[in-house]
Short mmCIF file of C-alpha atoms and ligand atoms in Angstrom, two decimals:
data_model
loop_
_atom_site.label_atom_id
_atom_site.label_comp_id
_atom_site.label_asym_id
_atom_site.label_seq_id
_atom_site.Cartn_x
_atom_site.Cartn_y
_atom_site.Cartn_z
CA MET E 1 47.15 18.85 -9.28
CA LYS E 2 46.12 15.72 -7.26
CA VAL E 3 42.60 15.09 -7.02
CA PRO E 4 41.40 12.91 -3.66
CA PHE E 5 38.17 11.04 -3.56
CA VAL E 6 37.11 13.23 -0.99
CA ASP E 7 38.79 15.37 1.72
CA LEU E 8 37.78 14.87 5.04
CA TYR E 9 40.56 16.68 6.41
CA ALA E 10 39.66 19.72 4.61
CA GLN E 11 36.45 19.61 5.96
CA TYR E 12 37.60 19.57 9.95
CA LEU E 13 39.98 22.55 9.33
CA GLY E 14 36.63 24.18 8.38
CA ILE E 15 35.30 23.68 11.14
CA LYS E 16 38.40 23.12 14.08
CA ALA E 17 37.48 25.10 16.73
CA GLU E 18 33.83 23.25 17.05
CA ILE E 19 35.29 20.03 16.62
CA ASP E 20 38.20 19.95 18.83
CA SER E 21 35.84 21.82 21.71
CA ALA E 22 33.02 19.75 21.15
CA ILE E 23 35.49 16.27 21.78
CA ALA E 24 37.03 18.23 24.67
CA GLU E 25 34.02 18.65 26.55
CA VAL E 26 32.89 14.70 25.75
CA ILE E 27 36.56 14.28 27.30
CA ALA E 28 35.82 16.39 30.26
CA GLN E 29 31.87 14.89 30.91
CA SER E 30 33.57 11.39 30.65
CA ALA E 31 30.19 10.92 28.60
CA PHE E 32 32.03 8.48 26.52
CA ILE E 33 28.57 6.10 25.75
CA ARG E 34 25.31 7.49 25.45
CA GLY E 35 24.64 10.47 27.36
CA LYS E 36 23.52 13.67 27.29
CA HIS E 37 25.30 14.65 23.21
CA VAL E 38 23.74 10.55 21.69
CA ASP E 39 20.28 12.06 23.06
CA ALA E 40 20.61 15.70 22.03
CA PHE E 41 21.81 14.53 18.62
CA GLU E 42 19.07 11.47 18.25
CA GLN E 43 16.56 14.71 18.70
CA ALA E 44 18.45 17.10 16.19
CA TRP E 45 18.47 14.29 13.58
CA ALA E 46 14.66 13.27 13.55
CA GLY E 47 13.79 17.10 13.85
CA ALA E 48 15.75 17.80 10.55
CA LEU E 49 13.93 14.69 8.76
CA LYS E 50 10.35 15.58 10.46
CA VAL E 51 10.42 12.39 11.80
CA LYS E 52 9.08 11.22 15.26
CA HIS E 53 11.81 9.06 16.45
CA SER E 54 15.89 9.03 15.89
CA ILE E 55 17.51 6.04 17.91
CA SER E 56 20.43 5.80 17.49
CA CYS E 57 22.96 2.64 17.33
CA ALA E 58 26.17 1.92 16.36
CA ASN E 59 26.37 1.85 12.87
CA GLY E 60 23.96 1.84 9.40
CA THR E 61 24.70 -1.84 9.29
CA ASP E 62 23.28 -2.67 12.63
CA ALA E 63 20.40 -0.17 11.99
CA LEU E 64 19.48 -2.22 9.36
CA TYR E 65 19.36 -5.34 11.27
CA ILE E 66 17.93 -3.74 14.09
CA ALA E 67 15.01 -2.56 12.22
CA MET E 68 14.38 -5.73 10.37
CA ARG E 69 14.15 -7.35 14.15
CA GLY E 70 11.94 -4.69 15.11
CA LEU E 71 9.76 -5.64 12.47
CA GLY E 72 9.61 -9.09 13.17
CA LEU E 73 11.65 -11.00 10.37
CA ARG E 74 11.06 -14.86 11.26
CA PRO E 75 13.25 -17.21 9.84
CA GLY E 76 12.50 -17.91 6.21
CA ASP E 77 11.02 -14.85 5.29
CA GLU E 78 11.65 -13.75 2.51
CA VAL E 79 12.99 -9.61 1.98
CA ILE E 80 13.44 -8.09 -1.36
CA THR E 81 16.23 -5.60 -2.02
CA THR E 82 18.28 -4.08 -4.89
CA ALA E 83 20.74 -5.97 -6.90
CA HIS E 84 23.13 -3.43 -7.16
CA SER E 85 24.64 -1.77 -3.21
CA TRP E 86 26.58 -2.09 -0.52
CA ILE E 87 26.56 -5.52 0.97
CA ALA E 88 25.07 -4.20 4.11
CA THR E 89 21.56 -4.04 2.35
CA SER E 90 21.27 -7.57 2.22
CA GLU E 91 23.82 -9.38 4.24
CA THR E 92 21.75 -7.95 7.37
CA ILE E 93 18.64 -9.69 6.26
CA THR E 94 20.82 -12.74 6.48
CA GLN E 95 21.62 -11.71 9.71
CA ALA E 96 18.10 -11.17 10.57
CA GLY E 97 16.66 -14.82 9.79
CA GLY E 98 15.68 -13.88 6.69
CA ARG E 99 15.92 -14.90 2.53
CA VAL E 100 17.60 -12.39 0.39
CA VAL E 101 15.57 -11.84 -2.69
CA PHE E 102 17.21 -9.21 -5.59
CA CYS E 103 15.50 -7.58 -8.05
CA ASP E 104 17.34 -5.37 -10.96
CA THR E 105 17.64 -2.22 -10.62
CA GLN E 106 17.11 0.98 -13.30
CA GLU E 107 20.42 1.53 -16.43
CA GLY E 108 20.12 5.20 -15.74
CA THR E 109 19.44 5.88 -12.36
CA PHE E 110 21.08 2.51 -10.41
CA ASN E 111 17.77 2.67 -8.15
CA ILE E 112 15.81 -0.54 -7.89
CA ASP E 113 12.71 -1.14 -10.49
CA PRO E 114 9.62 -0.65 -9.00
CA CYS E 115 7.90 -2.45 -12.15
CA LEU E 116 9.82 -5.38 -11.85
CA ILE E 117 9.05 -6.05 -7.93
CA GLU E 118 5.63 -7.53 -8.05
CA ALA E 119 7.66 -10.30 -9.95
CA LYS E 120 9.92 -11.41 -7.13
CA ILE E 121 6.74 -11.37 -4.79
CA SER E 122 6.13 -15.09 -2.88
CA LYS E 123 3.78 -16.39 0.03
CA ALA E 124 7.46 -16.05 1.50
CA THR E 125 7.71 -11.98 1.23
CA VAL E 126 7.09 -9.71 3.92
CA GLY E 127 9.56 -6.40 3.03
CA ILE E 128 11.07 -4.55 0.75
CA ILE E 129 14.47 -2.64 1.56
CA PRO E 130 14.79 -0.60 -1.20
CA VAL E 131 17.87 1.92 -1.16
CA ASP E 132 19.15 5.24 -2.25
CA PRO E 133 22.13 5.40 -4.16
CA SER E 134 24.68 7.82 -4.73
CA GLY E 135 22.00 9.84 -2.78
CA GLN E 136 18.95 9.75 -5.36
CA ALA E 137 16.02 8.53 -4.11
CA ALA E 138 14.22 5.28 -4.84
CA ASP E 139 11.00 5.46 -6.79
CA MET E 140 9.14 5.41 -3.43
CA ASP E 141 5.47 5.89 -4.97
CA GLY E 142 5.52 2.68 -7.35
CA ILE E 143 7.73 0.87 -4.22
CA MET E 144 4.92 2.26 -1.30
CA ALA E 145 2.14 1.28 -3.93
CA ILE E 146 3.43 -2.44 -4.05
CA ALA E 147 4.13 -2.67 -0.09
CA LYS E 148 0.48 -1.66 0.36
CA LYS E 149 -0.98 -3.65 -2.31
CA TYR E 150 0.94 -6.96 -0.85
CA ASN E 151 0.60 -5.54 2.66
CA LEU E 152 5.07 -5.67 3.04
CA TRP E 153 7.12 -3.29 5.40
CA VAL E 154 9.55 -1.02 3.42
CA ILE E 155 12.73 -0.15 5.32
CA GLU E 156 14.49 2.79 3.44
CA ASP E 157 18.31 2.85 3.66
CA CYS E 158 19.50 6.02 3.37
CA ALA E 159 23.07 5.21 3.99
CA GLN E 160 23.92 7.32 0.86
CA ALA E 161 21.65 9.90 0.77
CA HIS E 162 21.21 12.24 4.13
CA LEU E 163 18.53 14.80 3.02
CA ALA E 164 17.50 13.88 -0.32
CA THR E 165 14.09 14.09 -1.10
CA TYR E 166 11.50 12.71 -3.20
CA LYS E 167 8.27 15.32 -4.29
CA GLY E 168 9.81 17.35 -1.60
CA ARG E 169 9.50 14.81 1.40
CA PHE E 170 12.62 13.43 2.92
CA VAL E 171 13.90 10.08 1.98
CA GLY E 172 13.89 8.11 5.31
CA THR E 173 9.97 9.28 5.77
CA PHE E 174 8.57 6.93 3.60
CA GLY E 175 8.18 3.52 4.80
CA ASN E 176 7.92 1.30 8.55
CA ALA E 177 11.62 2.76 9.54
CA ALA E 178 14.76 4.24 7.67
CA THR E 179 18.23 3.77 8.17
CA PHE E 180 21.15 5.79 8.23
CA SER E 181 24.86 5.63 8.33
CA PHE E 182 27.94 8.08 9.49
CA TYR E 183 30.65 6.59 8.38
CA PRO E 184 32.95 9.04 8.02
CA GLY E 185 32.63 9.24 4.55
CA LYS E 186 29.07 9.53 4.02
CA ASN E 187 27.21 12.84 3.49
CA LEU E 188 26.55 13.61 7.56
CA GLY E 189 29.92 11.73 8.89
CA ALA E 190 31.32 10.69 12.29
CA TYR E 191 34.80 9.81 13.14
CA GLY E 192 34.02 6.79 13.15
CA ASP E 193 31.15 4.49 13.42
CA ALA E 194 27.69 5.51 14.03
CA GLY E 195 24.18 4.91 12.69
CA CYS E 196 20.40 5.62 13.19
CA ILE E 197 17.04 3.94 12.63
CA VAL E 198 14.05 6.64 12.32
CA THR E 199 10.80 6.01 12.15
CA ASN E 200 7.58 7.32 13.16
CA ASP E 201 5.78 4.35 14.70
CA ASP E 202 6.01 4.63 18.83
CA THR E 203 6.24 0.57 18.86
CA LEU E 204 9.10 -0.18 17.22
CA ALA E 205 10.93 3.00 18.36
CA ASP E 206 10.68 1.39 21.69
CA TRP E 207 11.20 -1.95 20.82
CA THR E 208 14.63 -0.96 18.58
CA ALA E 209 15.78 1.23 21.40
CA THR E 210 15.81 -1.48 23.97
CA PHE E 211 17.02 -4.34 21.56
CA ALA E 212 20.25 -2.34 20.68
CA ARG E 213 20.68 -1.89 24.51
CA HIS E 214 20.59 -5.42 25.79
CA GLY E 215 16.99 -5.46 26.41
CA GLY E 216 16.87 -2.85 28.59
CA LYS E 217 18.73 -1.01 31.52
CA GLY E 218 17.86 -2.03 34.61
CA GLU E 219 14.87 -4.46 34.00
CA HIS E 220 15.80 -6.85 30.54
CA VAL E 221 12.86 -7.86 29.58
CA MET E 222 14.24 -9.16 26.77
CA GLU E 223 17.86 -10.63 25.25
CA GLY E 224 19.18 -7.69 22.84
CA ILE E 225 22.57 -6.38 21.48
CA ASN E 226 25.07 -3.95 21.99
CA SER E 227 24.51 -1.65 19.18
CA ARG E 228 25.55 1.93 20.72
CA MET E 229 26.70 5.11 19.71
CA ASP E 230 29.34 6.60 21.10
CA GLY E 231 29.29 10.33 23.29
CA LEU E 232 32.46 11.57 21.03
CA GLN E 233 30.58 10.57 17.44
CA ALA E 234 27.47 12.17 18.92
CA ALA E 235 29.37 15.10 19.78
CA ILE E 236 31.44 15.54 16.49
CA LEU E 237 27.53 14.87 14.43
CA ASN E 238 25.97 17.16 16.28
CA VAL E 239 28.53 20.33 15.71
CA LYS E 240 28.21 18.96 12.09
CA LEU E 241 24.45 18.64 11.55
CA PRO E 242 23.94 22.14 11.12
CA HIS E 243 26.26 22.39 8.20
CA LEU E 244 24.81 19.24 6.28
CA PRO E 245 22.38 21.37 3.97
CA ALA E 246 25.52 24.05 3.14
CA TRP E 247 27.45 21.04 2.57
CA THR E 248 25.19 19.55 0.31
CA THR E 249 24.59 22.82 -1.95
CA ALA E 250 27.90 22.23 -2.38
CA ARG E 251 27.55 18.95 -3.49
CA ARG E 252 24.78 19.96 -5.56
CA ARG E 253 26.94 22.44 -7.32
CA VAL E 254 29.90 20.54 -8.23
CA ALA E 255 27.97 18.11 -9.54
CA ALA E 256 26.00 20.27 -11.90
CA ARG E 257 29.61 22.19 -13.01
CA TYR E 258 30.77 18.27 -13.72
CA ASN E 259 27.61 18.07 -15.93
CA GLU E 260 28.12 21.33 -17.94
CA LEU E 261 31.99 20.72 -18.36
CA LEU E 262 31.06 16.41 -19.32
CA ASN E 263 28.25 17.40 -21.20
CA GLY E 264 28.68 16.04 -25.05
CA ILE E 265 31.07 13.39 -24.22
CA GLU E 266 30.31 10.52 -26.45
CA ASN E 267 30.61 7.52 -24.83
CA LEU E 268 29.86 9.22 -21.32
CA ALA E 269 26.78 8.95 -19.27
CA THR E 270 26.30 11.75 -16.80
CA PRO E 271 23.97 11.37 -13.56
CA LYS E 272 20.11 10.89 -14.86
CA VAL E 273 17.85 12.13 -12.15
CA GLY E 274 14.66 11.27 -11.72
CA ASP E 275 11.65 13.32 -11.55
CA ASP E 276 10.89 15.30 -8.54
CA ARG E 277 13.78 14.32 -6.82
CA ASN E 278 16.59 16.23 -5.24
CA HIS E 279 19.97 14.17 -5.44
CA VAL E 280 22.26 15.20 -2.84
CA TYR E 281 25.66 13.73 -4.68
CA HIS E 282 27.07 11.11 -2.15
CA LEU E 283 28.32 9.95 -5.34
CA TYR E 284 28.72 11.44 -9.02
CA VAL E 285 28.93 8.11 -10.96
CA VAL E 286 29.15 8.43 -14.26
CA ALA E 287 29.05 5.55 -16.78
CA THR E 288 31.52 4.65 -20.16
CA ASP E 289 32.00 1.21 -22.24
CA LYS E 290 35.89 2.42 -21.54
CA ARG E 291 35.32 2.71 -17.83
CA ASP E 292 38.73 0.69 -16.97
CA SER E 293 40.73 3.25 -19.14
CA LEU E 294 39.54 5.85 -17.80
CA LYS E 295 40.10 4.62 -14.58
CA LYS E 296 43.61 4.43 -15.64
CA THR E 297 43.82 7.63 -16.93
CA LEU E 298 42.58 9.52 -14.15
CA ALA E 299 44.65 7.08 -11.61
CA ASP E 300 47.98 7.86 -14.15
CA SER E 301 46.91 12.37 -14.05
CA GLU E 302 46.70 11.78 -9.77
CA ILE E 303 42.82 12.09 -9.49
CA THR E 304 41.68 9.08 -7.00
CA THR E 305 37.92 7.49 -8.44
CA SER E 306 35.63 4.20 -7.21
CA LEU E 307 33.86 1.99 -8.20
CA ASN E 308 30.37 1.59 -6.14
CA TYR E 309 30.28 -1.01 -6.75
CA PRO E 310 32.64 -3.24 -9.02
CA LYS E 311 30.06 -6.21 -8.98
CA ALA E 312 26.52 -6.30 -8.43
CA LEU E 313 25.81 -8.36 -5.16
CA PRO E 314 24.46 -11.39 -6.53
CA PHE E 315 27.92 -12.01 -8.87
CA TYR E 316 29.83 -11.97 -5.68
CA PRO E 317 30.74 -15.63 -3.78
CA ALA E 318 28.61 -15.02 -1.11
CA TYR E 319 25.84 -14.96 -3.31
CA ALA E 320 26.87 -18.30 -5.44
CA TYR E 321 24.95 -20.14 -3.62
CA LEU E 322 21.42 -18.20 -5.34
CA GLY E 323 23.02 -19.38 -9.25
CA HIS E 324 21.90 -16.61 -10.18
CA LYS E 325 23.16 -15.59 -13.99
CA PRO E 326 23.84 -12.29 -15.63
CA THR E 327 20.93 -12.64 -17.67
CA ASP E 328 18.73 -12.46 -14.30
CA PHE E 329 19.90 -8.79 -13.63
CA PRO E 330 20.62 -7.50 -16.66
CA ALA E 331 20.22 -3.60 -15.73
CA ALA E 332 22.98 -4.40 -12.88
CA TYR E 333 25.50 -6.60 -14.81
CA ARG E 334 25.29 -4.22 -17.28
CA ASN E 335 26.03 -1.18 -14.96
CA GLN E 336 28.77 -2.99 -12.62
CA SER E 337 31.60 -3.12 -15.58
CA ARG E 338 30.77 0.63 -16.84
CA ILE E 339 30.29 2.93 -13.64
CA ILE E 340 32.85 4.96 -12.11
CA SER E 341 32.38 7.58 -9.48
CA LEU E 342 34.13 10.68 -10.06
CA PRO E 343 35.57 12.89 -6.79
CA ILE E 344 32.96 14.63 -4.73
CA PHE E 345 33.31 16.60 -1.84
CA PRO E 346 32.07 20.05 -0.32
CA GLU E 347 35.33 21.37 -0.11
CA MET E 348 36.25 20.67 -4.37
CA THR E 349 37.79 23.73 -6.29
CA ASP E 350 36.84 24.56 -9.28
CA GLU E 351 40.20 23.67 -10.39
CA MET E 352 39.78 20.40 -9.14
CA ILE E 353 36.73 20.23 -11.04
CA GLU E 354 37.91 21.46 -13.90
CA TYR E 355 40.83 19.43 -14.05
CA VAL E 356 38.81 16.15 -13.54
CA ALA E 357 36.67 17.16 -16.23
CA ASP E 358 39.74 17.90 -18.69
CA GLN E 359 41.45 14.45 -17.93
CA THR E 360 37.66 12.85 -18.28
CA ARG E 361 37.25 14.19 -21.71
CA HIS E 362 40.97 13.96 -22.96
CA ALA E 363 40.67 9.94 -21.51
CA LEU E 364 37.80 8.63 -23.63
CA GLY E 365 39.28 10.69 -26.73
CA ASP E 366 36.90 13.55 -26.93
CA GLY E 367 39.57 15.88 -28.72
CA SER E 368 37.12 18.96 -28.87
CA ALA E 369 38.36 21.69 -27.39
CA VAL E 370 37.80 22.65 -23.74
CA ARG E 371 34.34 24.21 -23.82
CA SER E 372 33.56 27.67 -23.81
CA LYS E 373 34.91 29.50 -19.69
CA MET E 374 32.76 29.31 -17.81
CA PRO E 375 31.91 32.08 -15.31
CA LYS E 376 34.35 31.03 -12.07
CA LEU E 377 32.36 29.48 -9.02
CA ALA E 378 32.75 31.00 -5.91
CA LYS E 379 34.99 29.03 -3.47
CA VAL E 380 33.21 26.85 -1.26
C1 PLP W 401 27.38 2.79 4.27
C2 PLP W 401 26.35 1.78 3.63
C3 PLP W 401 25.57 1.23 4.74
C4 PLP W 401 26.62 0.49 6.17
O1 PLP W 401 26.42 1.79 7.02
P1 PLP W 401 27.79 1.52 7.99
O2 PLP W 401 27.58 2.18 8.52
O3 PLP W 401 29.07 1.56 6.96
O4 PLP W 401 27.91 0.16 8.81
C5 PLP W 401 24.75 0.50 4.24
N1 PLP W 401 23.72 1.15 3.31
C6 PLP W 401 24.57 1.61 2.23
C7 PLP W 401 23.94 1.66 1.04
C8 PLP W 401 25.34 2.14 2.59
O5 PLP W 401 26.20 2.99 1.27
#
């Protein structure tokens, strides 16, 4: 059996008629850049999260950059972010003129550790960017309390966490602003690049929308950038959004089945979910000391896995100038060589999940008879 890491074509086949007609409509209307499909998606996404404004842009990286500019980042300002994320989270701090200050993660959840943030605050600190890695909310109470105490802004990088919740509230609704990516492989993905900023702040919404569209249409009130969402991407997202809750449920069901099947394997840690959080499993990340051999055995069994991410950010050449040592970020440093993301996508069949779990058990030398047969999950 072959198990891909994600299967975007399988998802397309499930909604083919809707997608094909949405694409045909955009072409018939020549509604290629912004326009009514984009307006409709901005409204629908804000409505889904129960936030006031959703400002579309070209991708999730731009969303971070635009939000930081909108919050008035000035050269030399310091922004604290997690040591273990995709580089978009930190590179945009530099791009916006700021200085990157990394903070270590919690070993079990890979989230920024709020207990360590305070020690990173200096006179130059202006904001915090927590990430919801893999689809699990960061500790928002802890982070917001520090932000309040020191008068810092918070931008939530929710690129991996569409519809994830913390204490019953959607991520993206806690900070001054939040950013989402609709990169094809994300939980809500377009057929190309797309992203957005969400906020309840009217002034910030207005500024970011103006900045992202050349500083205003007709009257340029300032110099801006060109960061727009395509009509095609918005039309595709409009078709997909109503399916997102069911796809999220399906992801959670795959994760629950993995948890059952992988339970009790010595040397393997399944995902740890924090209190009061609804994990949306953009990724299903396990950790083991035998990571490299597990990855190889799974590849030999035609199972595609991924490492998210193989190095914590401070240890890439891009950040060599900060001069960090492994002991500066012990949790992230330990995790980077232990984590591996197993395939997870809403259309995964029970046979695929069992196959991945069996091969994982086998690779880790766990000879115990494959667990008693569980009742089959309905096909998604
Ligand atoms: C995907 C991702 C981004 C960037 O999104 P793009 O749309 O690819 O620019 C930012 N942060 C995190 C954590 C991501 O996973």
